mmCIF file of C-alpha atoms in Angstrom:
data_model
loop_
_atom_site.group_PDB
_atom_site.id
_atom_site.type_symbol
_atom_site.label_atom_id
_atom_site.label_comp_id
_atom_site.label_asym_id
_atom_site.label_seq_id
_atom_site.Cartn_x
_atom_site.Cartn_y
_atom_site.Cartn_z
ATOM 1 C CA MET A 1 129.660 101.715 102.861
ATOM 2 C CA SER A 2 131.822 98.332 102.605
ATOM 3 C CA GLU A 3 130.079 95.806 100.647
ATOM 4 C CA LEU A 4 132.229 93.507 102.723
ATOM 5 C CA ASN A 5 129.942 94.244 105.499
ATOM 6 C CA LEU A 6 126.565 93.548 103.644
ATOM 7 C CA PHE A 7 128.461 90.258 102.873
ATOM 8 C CA LEU A 8 129.336 89.380 106.274
ATOM 9 C CA SER A 9 126.078 90.823 108.290
ATOM 10 C CA PHE A 10 124.093 88.320 105.468
ATOM 11 C CA ILE A 11 126.249 85.236 106.144
ATOM 12 C CA TRP A 12 126.199 85.972 110.128
ATOM 13 C CA ALA A 13 122.825 86.388 110.401
ATOM 14 C CA SER A 14 122.417 83.106 108.211
ATOM 15 C CA LEU A 15 124.667 81.843 110.190
ATOM 16 C CA VAL A 16 123.616 82.215 114.172
ATOM 17 C CA ALA A 17 119.525 81.652 112.718
ATOM 18 C CA LEU A 18 121.086 77.702 111.054
ATOM 19 C CA TYR A 19 123.002 77.004 114.666
ATOM 20 C CA ALA A 20 119.641 78.238 116.562
ATOM 21 C CA ILE A 21 117.223 76.505 115.693
ATOM 22 C CA PRO A 22 117.809 73.030 116.686
ATOM 23 C CA SER A 23 118.470 74.478 120.381
ATOM 24 C CA ILE A 24 114.785 76.351 119.944
ATOM 25 C CA VAL A 25 113.238 73.332 118.284
ATOM 26 C CA ARG A 26 114.386 71.349 121.717
ATOM 27 C CA VAL A 27 113.285 73.447 124.180
ATOM 28 C CA ALA A 28 109.777 74.481 121.873
ATOM 29 C CA THR A 29 109.318 70.136 122.346
ATOM 30 C CA GLN A 30 110.020 69.562 126.153
ATOM 31 C CA LYS A 31 107.838 72.951 126.825
ATOM 32 C CA GLN A 32 105.076 71.906 124.051
ATOM 33 C CA LEU A 33 104.722 75.373 121.629
ATOM 34 C CA PHE A 34 103.511 73.730 119.147
ATOM 35 C CA ASP A 35 101.839 74.714 116.767
ATOM 36 C CA GLN A 36 98.893 72.667 115.957
ATOM 37 C CA PRO A 37 97.142 71.135 113.076
ATOM 38 C CA ASN A 38 93.410 72.133 112.754
ATOM 39 C CA HIS A 39 91.245 72.169 109.889
ATOM 40 C CA ARG A 40 92.867 75.041 108.221
ATOM 41 C CA THR A 41 96.014 74.250 108.225
ATOM 42 C CA ILE A 42 98.086 72.077 105.692
ATOM 43 C CA HIS A 43 100.266 70.108 107.912
ATOM 44 C CA ASP A 44 99.436 66.840 109.470
ATOM 45 C CA ARG A 45 101.519 66.785 112.825
ATOM 46 C CA ASN A 46 102.573 69.280 115.544
ATOM 47 C CA ILE A 47 105.345 71.252 114.538
ATOM 48 C CA PRO A 48 107.489 73.849 116.853
ATOM 49 C CA ARG A 49 106.511 77.605 116.187
ATOM 50 C CA LEU A 50 109.206 79.934 117.717
ATOM 51 C CA GLY A 51 111.702 79.674 114.469
ATOM 52 C CA GLY A 52 111.102 83.635 114.871
ATOM 53 C CA LEU A 53 113.800 83.954 117.452
ATOM 54 C CA ALA A 54 116.659 82.905 115.370
ATOM 55 C CA ILE A 55 115.500 85.001 112.737
ATOM 56 C CA PHE A 56 115.636 87.694 115.167
ATOM 57 C CA ALA A 57 118.631 86.796 116.409
ATOM 58 C CA GLY A 58 120.416 86.390 113.366
ATOM 59 C CA PHE A 59 118.851 89.636 111.642
ATOM 60 C CA VAL A 60 119.802 92.381 114.751
ATOM 61 C CA SER A 61 122.661 90.400 115.669
ATOM 62 C CA ALA A 62 124.113 91.201 112.118
ATOM 63 C CA VAL A 63 122.991 95.136 111.342
ATOM 64 C CA PHE A 64 125.185 95.719 115.274
ATOM 65 C CA ILE A 65 127.890 94.178 114.149
ATOM 66 C CA PHE A 66 128.413 94.910 111.084
ATOM 67 C CA GLY A 67 126.181 97.743 110.079
ATOM 68 C CA GLU A 68 125.588 101.367 109.712
ATOM 69 C CA ILE A 69 123.817 102.367 112.618
ATOM 70 C CA GLU A 70 122.014 105.676 111.372
ATOM 71 C CA GLU A 71 119.503 106.978 113.325
ATOM 72 C CA THR A 72 116.182 105.818 111.326
ATOM 73 C CA VAL A 73 117.879 102.108 111.731
ATOM 74 C CA GLN A 74 118.201 102.582 115.479
ATOM 75 C CA TYR A 75 113.685 103.222 115.359
ATOM 76 C CA LEU A 76 113.497 100.761 113.098
ATOM 77 C CA ILE A 77 115.335 98.047 115.363
ATOM 78 C CA ALA A 78 113.120 99.716 118.346
ATOM 79 C CA GLY A 79 109.667 99.472 116.490
ATOM 80 C CA VAL A 80 111.328 95.893 115.697
ATOM 81 C CA LEU A 81 111.350 94.790 119.873
ATOM 82 C CA LEU A 82 108.646 95.819 120.569
ATOM 83 C CA ILE A 83 106.662 93.463 117.714
ATOM 84 C CA PHE A 84 109.210 90.567 118.938
ATOM 85 C CA PHE A 85 107.720 90.794 122.422
ATOM 86 C CA ILE A 86 104.054 90.641 121.469
ATOM 87 C CA GLY A 87 105.331 88.023 118.983
ATOM 88 C CA ILE A 88 107.453 85.721 121.457
ATOM 89 C CA LYS A 89 104.355 86.070 123.113
ATOM 90 C CA ASP A 90 102.103 85.308 121.445
ATOM 91 C CA ASP A 91 103.612 81.976 120.345
ATOM 92 C CA ILE A 92 103.800 80.939 123.940
ATOM 93 C CA ILE A 93 100.479 81.856 125.811
ATOM 94 C CA SER A 94 98.535 83.252 123.032
ATOM 95 C CA VAL A 95 97.684 87.328 123.004
ATOM 96 C CA THR A 96 94.061 89.101 121.459
ATOM 97 C CA ALA A 97 94.595 89.902 117.981
ATOM 98 C CA LEU A 98 93.557 93.402 119.446
ATOM 99 C CA LYS A 99 96.304 93.459 121.530
ATOM 100 C CA LYS A 100 98.626 92.365 118.464
ATOM 101 C CA LEU A 101 97.666 95.593 116.478
ATOM 102 C CA LEU A 102 98.015 98.369 119.703
ATOM 103 C CA VAL A 103 101.599 96.956 119.465
ATOM 104 C CA GLN A 104 101.777 97.067 115.564
ATOM 105 C CA ILE A 105 100.336 100.830 115.759
ATOM 106 C CA LEU A 106 102.567 101.978 118.406
ATOM 107 C CA ALA A 107 106.119 100.613 116.388
ATOM 108 C CA ALA A 108 104.614 101.818 113.473
ATOM 109 C CA GLY A 109 104.097 105.352 115.094
ATOM 110 C CA ILE A 110 107.838 105.395 116.668
ATOM 111 C CA ILE A 111 108.723 104.797 112.326
ATOM 112 C CA VAL A 112 106.332 107.867 111.037
ATOM 113 C CA PHE A 113 106.584 110.265 113.635
ATOM 114 C CA LEU A 114 109.897 109.645 115.515
ATOM 115 C CA ALA A 115 111.754 108.683 112.330
ATOM 116 C CA ASP A 116 109.891 110.186 109.656
ATOM 117 C CA ILE A 117 109.770 107.813 107.558
ATOM 118 C CA ARG A 118 106.685 108.127 105.627
ATOM 119 C CA LEU A 119 104.721 108.767 102.250
ATOM 120 C CA THR A 120 104.698 112.191 101.405
ATOM 121 C CA ASP A 121 103.513 112.070 97.932
ATOM 122 C CA LEU A 122 102.418 109.698 95.321
ATOM 123 C CA ASP A 123 105.460 109.313 92.677
ATOM 124 C CA GLY A 124 103.598 111.207 90.401
ATOM 125 C CA LEU A 125 101.157 107.935 89.916
ATOM 126 C CA PHE A 126 97.515 109.678 88.014
ATOM 127 C CA GLY A 127 99.027 113.224 88.721
ATOM 128 C CA ILE A 128 99.315 113.083 92.378
ATOM 129 C CA TYR A 129 102.452 114.276 94.097
ATOM 130 C CA THR A 130 102.535 116.128 97.530
ATOM 131 C CA ILE A 131 99.880 114.666 99.505
ATOM 132 C CA PRO A 132 98.567 116.466 102.679
ATOM 133 C CA ASP A 133 100.393 115.842 105.801
ATOM 134 C CA GLY A 134 97.497 114.127 106.925
ATOM 135 C CA VAL A 135 96.972 111.439 104.440
ATOM 136 C CA SER A 136 100.331 110.997 104.368
ATOM 137 C CA TYR A 137 100.452 109.687 108.279
ATOM 138 C CA PHE A 138 97.259 107.363 107.551
ATOM 139 C CA LEU A 139 98.991 105.719 103.754
ATOM 140 C CA SER A 140 102.098 105.471 106.059
ATOM 141 C CA PHE A 141 100.467 103.546 108.554
ATOM 142 C CA ILE A 142 97.998 101.559 106.910
ATOM 143 C CA ILE A 143 101.655 100.663 104.337
ATOM 144 C CA ILE A 144 103.914 99.295 107.651
ATOM 145 C CA ILE A 145 100.880 97.746 109.539
ATOM 146 C CA GLY A 146 99.378 95.943 106.059
ATOM 147 C CA LEU A 147 102.621 94.748 105.138
ATOM 148 C CA THR A 148 103.503 93.311 108.324
ATOM 149 C CA ASN A 149 99.953 90.811 108.320
ATOM 150 C CA ALA A 150 100.565 89.978 104.826
ATOM 151 C CA ILE A 151 103.187 88.832 105.400
ATOM 152 C CA ASN A 152 101.625 86.539 108.361
ATOM 153 C CA LEU A 153 98.765 85.631 106.356
ATOM 154 C CA ILE A 154 101.151 83.869 103.585
ATOM 155 C CA ASP A 155 102.786 81.681 106.452
ATOM 156 C CA GLY A 156 100.655 78.732 105.514
ATOM 157 C CA LEU A 157 102.766 76.228 103.902
ATOM 158 C CA ASP A 158 106.752 74.838 103.880
ATOM 159 C CA GLY A 159 109.367 77.424 103.026
ATOM 160 C CA LEU A 160 106.685 79.881 101.274
ATOM 161 C CA ALA A 161 106.361 82.973 103.597
ATOM 162 C CA GLY A 162 110.732 82.613 104.103
ATOM 163 C CA THR A 163 111.410 81.922 100.293
ATOM 164 C CA ILE A 164 108.933 85.366 99.467
ATOM 165 C CA ILE A 165 110.611 87.452 102.483
ATOM 166 C CA PHE A 166 113.769 86.158 100.966
ATOM 167 C CA ILE A 167 113.435 87.745 97.395
ATOM 168 C CA ILE A 168 111.895 90.716 99.101
ATOM 169 C CA SER A 169 114.957 91.277 101.670
ATOM 170 C CA ILE A 170 117.538 90.687 98.800
ATOM 171 C CA THR A 171 116.136 93.263 96.122
ATOM 172 C CA PHE A 172 115.555 95.789 98.344
ATOM 173 C CA GLY A 173 118.856 95.340 99.649
ATOM 174 C CA VAL A 174 120.568 96.095 96.598
ATOM 175 C CA LEU A 175 118.876 98.712 95.634
ATOM 176 C CA PHE A 176 119.724 100.279 98.391
ATOM 177 C CA LEU A 177 122.854 99.094 98.440
ATOM 178 C CA ILE A 178 123.268 101.402 94.402
ATOM 179 C CA GLU A 179 121.626 104.102 96.522
ATOM 180 C CA GLU A 180 125.251 103.511 99.166
ATOM 181 C CA HIS A 181 122.394 103.694 101.956
ATOM 182 C CA ALA A 182 122.563 101.806 105.673
ATOM 183 C CA PHE A 183 118.874 100.323 104.958
ATOM 184 C CA ALA A 184 121.340 97.578 102.442
ATOM 185 C CA PHE A 185 122.478 96.218 105.545
ATOM 186 C CA ILE A 186 118.709 96.018 106.980
ATOM 187 C CA GLY A 187 117.811 94.370 103.555
ATOM 188 C CA PHE A 188 120.661 91.863 103.599
ATOM 189 C CA SER A 189 120.372 90.772 107.713
ATOM 190 C CA LEU A 190 117.145 90.404 107.370
ATOM 191 C CA ALA A 191 117.730 88.075 103.789
ATOM 192 C CA GLY A 192 120.424 86.303 105.420
ATOM 193 C CA ALA A 193 118.555 85.526 108.698
ATOM 194 C CA VAL A 194 115.757 84.128 106.996
ATOM 195 C CA PHE A 195 118.376 81.970 104.274
ATOM 196 C CA GLY A 196 119.297 80.093 107.857
ATOM 197 C CA PHE A 197 116.282 79.195 108.604
ATOM 198 C CA LEU A 198 114.949 78.218 104.879
ATOM 199 C CA LYS A 199 117.068 75.237 106.043
ATOM 200 C CA HIS A 200 114.637 74.042 108.416
ATOM 201 C CA ASN A 201 111.827 75.044 107.239
ATOM 202 C CA TYR A 202 111.798 74.619 103.370
ATOM 203 C CA LYS A 203 110.455 71.233 103.096
ATOM 204 C CA ASN A 204 108.971 68.572 105.725
ATOM 205 C CA ALA A 205 110.065 71.324 108.189
ATOM 206 C CA LYS A 206 111.225 70.519 111.534
ATOM 207 C CA ILE A 207 109.944 74.205 112.560
ATOM 208 C CA PHE A 208 107.929 77.500 111.657
ATOM 209 C CA MET A 209 108.352 81.067 112.516
ATOM 210 C CA GLY A 210 105.386 81.624 113.895
ATOM 211 C CA ASP A 211 103.811 85.504 114.314
ATOM 212 C CA THR A 212 107.401 85.791 116.178
ATOM 213 C CA GLY A 213 108.821 85.700 112.935
ATOM 214 C CA SER A 214 105.925 86.099 110.456
ATOM 215 C CA LEU A 215 105.866 89.989 112.432
ATOM 216 C CA VAL A 216 109.228 90.869 112.986
ATOM 217 C CA CYS A 217 109.756 90.132 108.861
ATOM 218 C CA GLY A 218 106.470 91.948 108.223
ATOM 219 C CA PHE A 219 106.885 95.235 110.156
ATOM 220 C CA THR A 220 110.258 95.638 108.842
ATOM 221 C CA VAL A 221 109.836 94.287 105.255
ATOM 222 C CA GLY A 222 107.546 97.127 105.429
ATOM 223 C CA VAL A 223 109.562 99.755 106.949
ATOM 224 C CA MET A 224 112.127 99.212 104.255
ATOM 225 C CA ALA A 225 109.590 99.534 100.918
ATOM 226 C CA LEU A 226 108.070 103.217 102.525
ATOM 227 C CA LYS A 227 111.964 103.675 103.027
ATOM 228 C CA TYR A 228 113.284 102.799 100.032
ATOM 229 C CA VAL A 229 109.519 104.717 98.270
ATOM 230 C CA THR A 230 110.771 108.104 100.438
ATOM 231 C CA ALA A 231 114.099 107.846 100.054
ATOM 232 C CA ASN A 232 114.088 107.695 96.003
ATOM 233 C CA ASN A 233 113.124 110.003 93.855
ATOM 234 C CA ASP A 234 113.311 107.751 90.156
ATOM 235 C CA PRO A 235 110.785 107.697 87.795
ATOM 236 C CA GLY A 236 108.384 103.925 88.670
ATOM 237 C CA THR A 237 109.968 104.351 92.456
ATOM 238 C CA ALA A 238 106.627 102.882 93.691
ATOM 239 C CA GLY A 239 104.790 100.592 91.413
ATOM 240 C CA LEU A 240 108.669 99.471 91.403
ATOM 241 C CA ALA A 241 108.685 99.281 95.106
ATOM 242 C CA THR A 242 104.626 97.474 94.953
ATOM 243 C CA ALA A 243 105.960 94.782 92.236
ATOM 244 C CA ILE A 244 108.599 93.004 95.271
ATOM 245 C CA LEU A 245 105.807 92.739 97.228
ATOM 246 C CA ILE A 246 103.267 91.742 95.350
ATOM 247 C CA ILE A 247 102.999 87.922 96.505
ATOM 248 C CA PRO A 248 101.768 89.515 100.125
ATOM 249 C CA VAL A 249 99.688 92.337 98.679
ATOM 250 C CA LEU A 250 97.911 90.545 95.914
ATOM 251 C CA ASP A 251 97.556 87.557 97.997
ATOM 252 C CA THR A 252 95.905 89.555 100.655
ATOM 253 C CA THR A 253 93.507 92.116 98.513
ATOM 254 C CA ARG A 254 92.511 89.016 96.841
ATOM 255 C CA VAL A 255 91.273 87.091 99.664
ATOM 256 C CA PHE A 256 89.418 90.478 101.557
ATOM 257 C CA ILE A 257 87.345 91.008 98.105
ATOM 258 C CA ILE A 258 85.765 87.458 98.020
ATOM 259 C CA ARG A 259 85.085 87.356 101.202
ATOM 260 C CA ILE A 260 83.507 91.013 101.373
ATOM 261 C CA ILE A 261 81.948 90.287 98.393
ATOM 262 C CA LYS A 262 81.217 87.262 99.735
ATOM 263 C CA GLY A 263 79.860 88.177 102.861
ATOM 264 C CA VAL A 264 81.703 87.071 105.171
ATOM 265 C CA ASN A 265 84.558 89.030 107.703
ATOM 266 C CA PRO A 266 87.416 90.154 105.172
ATOM 267 C CA PHE A 267 89.423 88.863 108.936
ATOM 268 C CA ASP A 268 87.675 85.670 109.290
ATOM 269 C CA PRO A 269 90.680 82.682 107.478
ATOM 270 C CA ASP A 270 89.854 80.164 105.131
ATOM 271 C CA ARG A 271 91.634 78.333 102.628
ATOM 272 C CA ASN A 272 91.000 80.412 99.637
ATOM 273 C CA HIS A 273 94.443 82.151 99.909
ATOM 274 C CA ILE A 274 96.358 81.670 96.422
ATOM 275 C CA HIS A 275 98.575 78.675 98.340
ATOM 276 C CA HIS A 276 95.770 77.173 98.845
ATOM 277 C CA ARG A 277 94.445 77.759 95.140
ATOM 278 C CA LEU A 278 97.564 76.442 93.418
ATOM 279 C CA LEU A 279 97.823 73.416 96.387
ATOM 280 C CA SER A 280 94.287 72.774 94.745
ATOM 281 C CA LEU A 281 95.756 71.773 90.732
ATOM 282 C CA SER A 282 97.654 68.299 92.864
ATOM 283 C CA LEU A 283 101.614 70.550 93.103
ATOM 284 C CA ASP A 284 103.177 69.697 96.347
ATOM 285 C CA GLN A 285 104.303 72.479 98.608
ATOM 286 C CA SER A 286 107.466 73.151 97.511
ATOM 287 C CA LYS A 287 105.916 73.475 93.761
ATOM 288 C CA VAL A 288 103.616 76.038 95.020
ATOM 289 C CA VAL A 289 106.515 77.599 96.831
ATOM 290 C CA ILE A 290 108.425 77.893 93.866
ATOM 291 C CA THR A 291 105.390 78.558 91.826
ATOM 292 C CA LEU A 292 104.332 81.847 93.421
ATOM 293 C CA ALA A 293 108.357 82.801 94.384
ATOM 294 C CA SER A 294 108.726 82.722 89.918
ATOM 295 C CA ILE A 295 105.774 84.666 90.080
ATOM 296 C CA ASN A 296 107.224 86.920 92.151
ATOM 297 C CA ILE A 297 111.052 87.333 90.330
ATOM 298 C CA LEU A 298 109.034 87.821 87.117
ATOM 299 C CA PHE A 299 107.092 90.645 88.713
ATOM 300 C CA VAL A 300 109.994 92.413 89.859
ATOM 301 C CA LEU A 301 111.864 92.073 85.987
ATOM 302 C CA PHE A 302 109.178 93.400 84.425
ATOM 303 C CA ALA A 303 108.405 96.272 86.166
ATOM 304 C CA PHE A 304 112.241 97.054 86.214
ATOM 305 C CA LEU A 305 111.664 97.352 82.648
ATOM 306 C CA LEU A 306 109.039 99.947 82.991
ATOM 307 C CA LYS A 307 110.544 101.570 85.194
ATOM 308 C CA ASP A 308 111.406 104.490 83.477
ATOM 309 C CA TYR A 309 108.138 104.993 81.736
ATOM 310 C CA GLY A 310 106.535 106.096 85.579
ATOM 311 C CA SER A 311 104.638 105.232 88.169
ATOM 312 C CA ASP A 312 101.488 105.029 86.091
ATOM 313 C CA VAL A 313 102.639 102.493 84.015
ATOM 314 C CA VAL A 314 104.004 100.554 86.443
ATOM 315 C CA PHE A 315 100.742 100.248 88.184
ATOM 316 C CA LEU A 316 99.054 99.859 85.365
ATOM 317 C CA ALA A 317 100.875 96.578 84.027
ATOM 318 C CA ILE A 318 101.640 94.899 86.958
ATOM 319 C CA GLY A 319 98.212 95.364 88.560
ATOM 320 C CA GLY A 320 96.995 94.464 84.861
ATOM 321 C CA VAL A 321 98.521 91.428 85.106
ATOM 322 C CA ALA A 322 97.723 90.630 88.551
ATOM 323 C CA ILE A 323 94.098 90.599 88.176
ATOM 324 C CA LEU A 324 94.657 88.524 84.666
ATOM 325 C CA PHE A 325 96.522 85.674 87.184
ATOM 326 C CA SER A 326 93.722 86.540 89.630
ATOM 327 C CA LEU A 327 90.560 85.758 87.706
ATOM 328 C CA ILE A 328 92.266 82.974 86.177
ATOM 329 C CA LEU A 329 93.038 81.426 90.028
ATOM 330 C CA GLU A 330 89.190 81.697 90.042
ATOM 331 C CA VAL A 331 88.662 80.158 87.264
ATOM 332 C CA LYS A 332 91.551 77.453 87.009
ATOM 333 C CA THR A 333 91.319 76.817 90.259
ATOM 334 C CA LYS A 334 89.580 75.969 93.501
ATOM 335 C CA PRO A 335 89.382 76.061 97.299
ATOM 336 C CA TYR A 336 91.444 73.684 98.567
ATOM 337 C CA LEU A 337 90.216 70.655 100.490
ATOM 338 C CA PRO A 338 92.591 68.178 102.669
ATOM 339 C CA LYS A 339 92.731 65.063 101.368
ATOM 340 C CA GLY A 340 91.170 62.574 103.380
#
């Protein structure tokens, strides 16, 4: 595997995304394709929402030009294409949640059945290794579809989703590089595309990634996580993967549990996400992004230190810290209410 090609894939994806954004902003503005402010959003002005086009273009072109296109990579790109088309349709004319879910199931099926990337054991978690095929397929679908939508749910502040996706992607990219696996190009290319996009999204955003970007990134991240766990027999692998994904996993789990306890539909949107809670402390958006990025990195480092002790120890440790963090949020913060 060529480290030079990995570097070039990152740079190429970054430049494509970086220089595609201004044209996309211009077209989206002309066609009035905006993310309009409402009672749930943080922004107070119309902002174009087609940034996912640039992310997709940079990511896929970098993989095809510089990557090693083995069979599993081909299947991943096929799934990404399906996700891209339903995402861009939703950003332009809106699509029902059911239709988006059906496409996500189809894309996940390509990965699980055709690419045969699926969870076949629990890495010794609680003494469980091999799991039945039915459970394997079910859990694999849940992981891919769950992460696809979890990334979408954290896309609520300027630069937040992009920053977390960058951390996740570059971390998996490095891990796959160590294993000399072709998926290293997936991680570096996605990280590069998101890095270029963040120039226009991090502060006083000129554009949002929209469902096109969040769904494509979420799906790709989900497949990378599943591939890393299934392709690696080292102890603590599953726990490390969970730590890498801690922000979207914790946020989604937390809000779903809170909504169920309150007796409301767990899929109903609210202002109770982690980033909303941190905003209630009078932190500005940039500080919230930096805070959550730092927490993500600390969880990864923590899991690395414990990895050799096995998944039991890693899961219990990161799970305990995550629960403690959630309890502190409940006690010290409140749901965010916009000023005025």
